[in-house]
XYZ file of C-alpha atoms in Angstrom:
416
model
C 130.114 48.099 109.101
C 130.681 48.115 112.768
C 128.084 50.951 113.663
C 124.552 51.845 112.363
C 124.160 54.299 109.643
C 121.566 56.443 111.678
C 122.385 56.865 115.427
C 125.806 55.142 115.277
C 125.037 52.473 117.205
C 127.929 49.683 117.823
C 127.199 46.439 116.262
C 128.305 43.158 118.307
C 130.477 41.108 115.919
C 130.685 37.395 116.142
C 133.409 35.989 118.638
C 133.743 39.525 120.032
C 135.035 39.981 123.276
C 133.733 42.244 125.962
C 130.350 42.352 124.117
C 128.798 44.224 126.706
C 130.975 47.237 126.315
C 129.408 47.619 122.721
C 125.975 47.149 124.097
C 126.185 49.391 126.819
C 127.722 52.093 124.747
C 124.591 51.782 122.210
C 122.175 51.791 124.985
C 123.853 55.174 126.035
C 123.388 56.530 122.801
C 119.751 55.422 122.625
C 119.115 56.812 126.191
C 120.275 60.313 124.726
C 119.017 60.132 121.124
C 115.645 58.214 121.667
C 112.796 60.524 122.763
C 115.602 63.391 122.850
C 115.311 66.198 125.199
C 117.805 68.933 126.051
C 118.188 71.374 128.580
C 118.738 74.234 126.113
C 119.778 75.320 122.475
C 121.407 78.665 123.488
C 123.761 78.007 126.415
C 127.173 78.444 125.150
C 129.177 77.962 128.479
C 129.439 74.252 129.499
C 127.699 74.112 133.136
C 129.822 73.475 136.148
C 128.021 71.134 137.781
C 125.416 68.839 135.302
C 123.406 66.187 136.511
C 123.355 62.692 134.925
C 121.620 62.556 131.748
C 121.670 66.041 131.090
C 122.080 67.225 127.430
C 122.536 70.232 125.326
C 122.329 71.403 121.783
C 125.451 73.567 121.348
C 125.436 76.880 119.934
C 128.232 78.119 117.642
C 131.593 78.364 119.646
C 130.809 76.647 122.887
C 133.279 77.006 125.704
C 134.269 75.084 128.772
C 136.737 72.362 129.479
C 135.251 69.811 127.456
C 132.604 71.969 125.079
C 135.202 73.704 123.709
C 136.543 70.738 121.734
C 133.312 70.082 120.620
C 131.271 70.894 117.268
C 128.440 73.834 117.526
C 125.318 72.091 116.432
C 126.316 68.800 118.146
C 124.500 67.466 121.180
C 126.464 67.329 124.242
C 125.289 64.606 126.891
C 126.536 63.894 130.333
C 126.932 60.060 130.862
C 128.717 58.250 133.604
C 130.468 61.362 134.759
C 131.773 62.716 131.240
C 130.416 64.773 128.524
C 130.015 62.688 125.081
C 129.321 64.573 121.817
C 126.889 63.095 119.475
C 127.097 64.735 115.848
C 123.587 65.748 114.503
C 122.263 64.180 111.500
C 119.326 65.664 109.425
C 115.739 64.664 110.620
C 116.985 64.522 114.521
C 114.253 66.105 116.526
C 114.688 67.418 120.221
C 112.448 69.090 122.556
C 114.422 72.091 124.460
C 113.145 72.727 127.937
C 113.978 76.321 128.193
C 112.308 77.098 125.115
C 109.257 74.925 125.679
C 109.538 73.774 121.831
C 110.736 71.200 119.498
C 113.530 71.764 117.426
C 114.746 69.622 114.086
C 118.058 69.404 112.644
C 117.970 69.955 108.892
C 121.524 69.082 107.960
C 123.082 72.278 108.646
C 121.166 73.798 111.813
C 118.701 73.001 114.440
C 115.307 75.180 113.465
C 112.356 75.549 115.815
C 109.191 73.790 114.838
C 106.278 76.063 114.822
C 103.888 73.007 114.345
C 104.944 71.856 117.722
C 102.098 74.242 119.203
C 104.517 74.919 122.234
C 106.772 77.829 120.779
C 105.927 81.145 122.488
C 107.087 83.049 119.226
C 107.968 82.089 115.828
C 109.609 84.349 113.110
C 107.344 83.377 110.137
C 104.907 80.316 109.308
C 103.914 79.233 105.864
C 101.132 76.644 105.161
C 101.260 74.841 101.833
C 103.517 77.902 100.686
C 106.568 79.993 101.743
C 106.451 82.564 103.844
C 108.747 85.909 103.467
C 110.020 88.970 105.626
C 106.748 90.734 104.445
C 103.980 88.025 104.536
C 105.156 86.433 107.884
C 102.073 84.155 107.881
C 101.112 82.970 104.421
C 98.434 80.396 103.662
C 97.550 78.643 100.284
C 94.353 77.123 100.850
C 90.862 76.868 99.062
C 89.360 77.796 102.349
C 90.263 79.238 105.879
C 88.057 78.822 109.178
C 87.916 81.021 112.269
C 85.448 79.540 114.827
C 84.878 80.130 118.476
C 86.680 78.097 121.001
C 84.318 75.450 122.226
C 87.543 73.149 123.163
C 88.880 75.127 126.178
C 86.076 76.167 126.206
C 85.880 80.032 125.313
C 83.214 82.577 125.737
C 81.498 81.496 122.619
C 82.517 84.825 120.572
C 84.817 84.756 117.925
C 86.614 88.237 116.982
C 89.616 88.980 114.802
C 91.561 91.978 115.776
C 93.675 94.218 113.153
C 95.592 96.862 115.079
C 97.786 99.675 113.561
C 100.372 101.836 115.276
C 99.042 105.079 114.240
C 96.096 107.016 112.803
C 98.094 107.646 109.486
C 98.887 103.946 109.292
C 96.626 101.412 107.419
C 94.450 98.537 109.159
C 92.745 96.799 106.379
C 91.699 93.817 104.410
C 92.359 93.966 100.634
C 90.878 91.721 98.053
C 92.736 91.078 94.976
C 92.719 89.803 91.342
C 96.144 87.680 90.539
C 97.842 89.889 93.247
C 96.527 93.095 92.109
C 94.128 95.128 94.294
C 90.629 95.228 93.360
C 88.826 95.994 96.780
C 89.841 97.124 100.160
C 87.975 97.911 103.531
C 89.135 99.177 106.799
C 91.187 102.008 108.366
C 93.364 103.423 105.413
C 95.501 106.344 106.312
C 92.979 107.862 108.899
C 90.671 106.469 111.440
C 87.297 106.544 109.324
C 85.956 103.484 107.855
C 86.361 103.170 104.309
C 85.427 100.585 101.558
C 87.394 101.431 98.300
C 87.650 99.949 95.060
C 90.087 99.992 91.963
C 90.233 99.259 88.470
C 93.951 98.720 88.179
C 95.321 98.194 91.786
C 96.868 101.609 91.607
C 94.234 104.323 91.514
C 91.743 103.834 94.153
C 88.269 105.309 94.892
C 86.139 105.834 97.825
C 83.003 103.973 97.425
C 81.890 104.456 101.213
C 83.181 106.208 104.034
C 81.851 106.303 107.785
C 83.070 109.249 109.840
C 84.734 107.725 112.983
C 83.238 110.512 115.261
C 79.877 111.328 114.019
C 78.822 108.234 112.381
C 77.944 109.916 109.199
C 78.020 108.057 106.032
C 79.214 108.937 102.948
C 78.840 107.589 99.349
C 81.806 108.560 97.388
C 83.346 110.730 99.820
C 83.772 111.962 103.397
C 80.372 112.652 104.674
C 78.947 116.141 105.809
C 75.710 114.908 106.605
C 73.792 111.481 108.320
C 73.681 110.231 104.726
C 75.745 112.040 102.283
C 75.411 111.277 98.205
C 78.193 112.900 96.472
C 77.664 113.485 92.691
C 79.321 112.371 89.314
C 82.641 114.756 88.825
C 82.746 116.734 85.654
C 80.493 118.705 83.545
C 77.920 116.058 82.265
C 76.124 115.985 84.751
C 77.119 119.003 86.522
C 79.690 118.715 89.544
C 77.639 117.833 92.451
C 74.616 116.443 90.880
C 73.171 113.272 92.153
C 72.367 110.741 89.344
C 69.906 107.961 89.641
C 70.243 105.487 86.659
C 67.269 104.521 84.847
C 66.703 100.694 84.632
C 64.248 99.365 81.953
C 63.306 103.055 81.016
C 62.591 104.358 84.828
C 64.273 106.137 87.189
C 62.833 106.022 90.908
C 63.141 107.134 94.334
C 60.715 105.871 96.701
C 60.260 106.111 100.656
C 57.476 104.760 102.340
C 56.794 104.398 106.086
C 53.952 102.626 107.495
C 53.683 104.271 110.722
C 50.686 102.480 112.477
C 47.895 100.196 111.314
C 45.347 103.184 110.264
C 48.126 106.046 109.148
C 50.394 105.643 106.422
C 53.129 108.380 105.621
C 55.641 108.895 103.115
C 58.188 111.912 102.521
C 61.323 113.378 100.996
C 63.137 116.348 102.650
C 65.422 118.314 101.248
C 67.068 120.827 103.735
C 69.519 123.485 103.799
C 70.989 123.766 107.062
C 72.595 127.290 107.181
C 74.614 129.917 105.258
C 78.413 130.510 105.801
C 80.698 127.608 106.659
C 80.400 124.748 109.280
C 82.542 126.465 111.775
C 80.606 129.794 111.430
C 76.944 128.928 110.419
C 74.409 131.812 109.675
C 70.657 131.649 109.146
C 69.071 131.539 105.907
C 68.031 135.037 104.131
C 65.461 136.239 101.586
C 66.070 134.720 98.269
C 68.065 131.931 99.320
C 67.295 128.274 97.987
C 66.146 125.617 100.521
C 66.529 122.853 97.986
C 64.965 121.718 94.464
C 63.995 119.060 92.128
C 65.864 119.381 88.846
C 64.669 117.369 85.643
C 67.130 116.665 82.931
C 67.120 114.914 79.620
C 70.092 113.703 77.573
C 70.014 116.027 74.550
C 70.943 115.136 71.011
C 74.199 117.398 71.528
C 75.255 114.633 74.127
C 74.794 117.255 77.232
C 72.645 116.589 80.261
C 70.281 119.292 79.615
C 68.113 120.849 82.352
C 64.528 121.746 81.361
C 62.443 121.646 84.480
C 62.843 122.796 87.824
C 61.038 123.019 90.999
C 62.525 124.693 94.008
C 61.756 126.320 97.430
C 62.790 129.787 97.882
C 62.951 131.929 100.949
C 60.455 134.998 99.881
C 60.589 137.167 102.947
C 63.245 138.082 105.926
C 63.257 135.084 108.472
C 62.280 135.959 111.830
C 62.673 133.634 114.858
C 61.330 130.183 113.960
C 59.817 131.404 110.991
C 61.425 131.058 107.304
C 58.621 132.182 104.865
C 59.249 130.052 101.846
C 57.452 130.128 98.074
C 57.529 127.026 95.942
C 58.720 127.998 92.196
C 58.159 125.964 88.987
C 60.127 126.430 86.066
C 60.357 125.259 82.320
C 61.851 126.088 79.057
C 63.361 124.437 75.862
C 66.755 126.451 76.001
C 66.676 128.333 79.198
C 64.345 128.006 82.108
C 61.480 130.614 82.674
C 59.469 130.882 85.841
C 55.986 129.531 84.737
C 54.251 129.647 88.338
C 54.942 130.728 91.959
C 53.043 129.728 95.190
C 53.972 132.191 97.746
C 54.519 131.742 101.588
C 51.282 133.667 101.860
C 49.449 131.259 99.761
C 49.076 133.546 96.670
C 49.416 131.876 93.041
C 51.228 133.803 90.481
C 50.830 132.229 86.842
C 53.696 134.053 84.763
C 53.559 136.651 87.555
C 56.595 136.471 90.101
C 55.062 138.631 92.557
C 51.404 137.361 92.726
C 49.276 139.439 95.503
C 45.968 137.930 95.087
C 45.063 134.369 95.469
C 45.291 134.236 91.936
C 47.509 136.440 89.795
C 47.736 135.499 85.927
C 49.967 137.412 83.489
C 47.680 136.437 80.302
C 44.442 135.281 79.124
C 42.656 132.759 80.930
C 40.275 130.238 79.391
C 37.216 128.546 80.942
C 35.476 125.354 79.538
C 33.187 125.834 76.779
C 29.469 124.138 76.969
C 26.358 124.173 75.114
C 23.301 125.013 77.243
C 22.147 121.186 77.090
C 25.240 119.996 78.809
C 25.833 122.669 81.393
C 26.743 121.157 84.634
C 24.614 121.700 87.959
C 24.977 125.589 89.113
C 24.378 124.347 92.210
C 26.675 121.231 92.124
C 29.350 123.535 90.708
C 28.937 126.065 93.598
C 28.391 129.662 93.895
C 31.220 131.417 91.965
C 32.055 128.907 89.336
C 32.294 130.267 85.858
C 31.643 128.561 82.543
C 31.754 129.603 78.898
C 28.279 128.970 77.195
C 28.630 128.832 73.390
C 25.047 128.812 72.196
C 23.181 131.271 74.580
C 20.724 133.314 72.914
C 22.005 136.628 71.518
C 25.545 134.947 71.370
C 28.169 133.234 73.497
C 28.659 134.509 76.725
C 30.449 134.058 80.158
C 28.257 132.633 83.048
C 28.635 132.377 86.598
C 26.776 130.299 89.133
C 24.770 131.757 91.824
C 24.418 128.688 93.755
C 21.401 127.866 91.976
C 21.352 129.045 88.170
C 23.685 130.029 85.635
C 23.311 133.708 84.793
C 25.054 135.918 81.982
C 27.541 138.044 83.214
C 26.547 140.858 81.026
C 22.894 141.213 82.316
C 22.717 138.850 85.229
C 19.966 136.844 83.600
C 19.376 133.344 83.916
C 20.777 131.246 80.946
C 17.651 130.127 79.422
């Protein structure tokens, strides 16, 4: 063998004349190929005035007095006033000046090396896996780290941007199980923030939606209020119902506020904003519900039965800032029946839907029965209190307090 297998360097043979010719030829090759640097890998026309030592990676079908006879992919170097062709071999590397990047020859073509860190753009990058036309950046690793820049240094911030081209497009992060989607958050098909889940990677459900213009939050759908809870669809429970699942036999909704060191407040507000539509709202009217609490039990028939209800009801025509409202209590076994109503004027009706006195009872009223020796203090009970005395002389009788004594309602005599 008269030349080296990798770089084609000429060996000096024993008893060889003109040894310096072989040695100088090898030095020229080494000067070009070791720490190789080329002017360009895209120039196809032979330059008219090359400088000594200039080198080029030739593209397909180069042209020019000397280059036209050379092979695409070869390295053309200008040395000692002439162009010399070097046929590339797999593994050769060259820094290409006009691309500011390293290129490597894979045995068939020169490929830009993304790992050089000098390339302005690479079509794809795979780390520990192969990238493709869809996943142009692919990583297989147990963890990936994105950190603030403390090398340059940067500002100390660390932000990741995902940008889409239009509102109807998607910019999101998807979590998969064996490459089948199970959860996704981001902008999916519009500009509202969504958190979605899926059981099979095909059908998706909105778990959380945040309206981008109002900031309203919806659980289970697009919100229509500051915090909007959507019910469980279907007839069991009814469409639009909000269901609190019991835990260990309890279903609890608790609100607590500590407003100061001495005042403690808590509350729950149910509000009806208006009649009509969002575009054409109108004031509530007499007979409208303002909200209510429904109590249900799962029946033996497998139905979520409503058997108790407390609701607020507009019981007179609203005027100005006034919305007169009653509180209505209903119970039942197979259907709800109104049992008590407290009107906006403060009248209480028991079995009477339209009370006109402070207490209007549709049916008998019973007061507690006492024997004379166990009667409470008439003074302590207050004037107007009523009791039933079961063993009064002459027979049982209703008695009332005058503030000092218990008196029979039959003749106003003091109970003896």
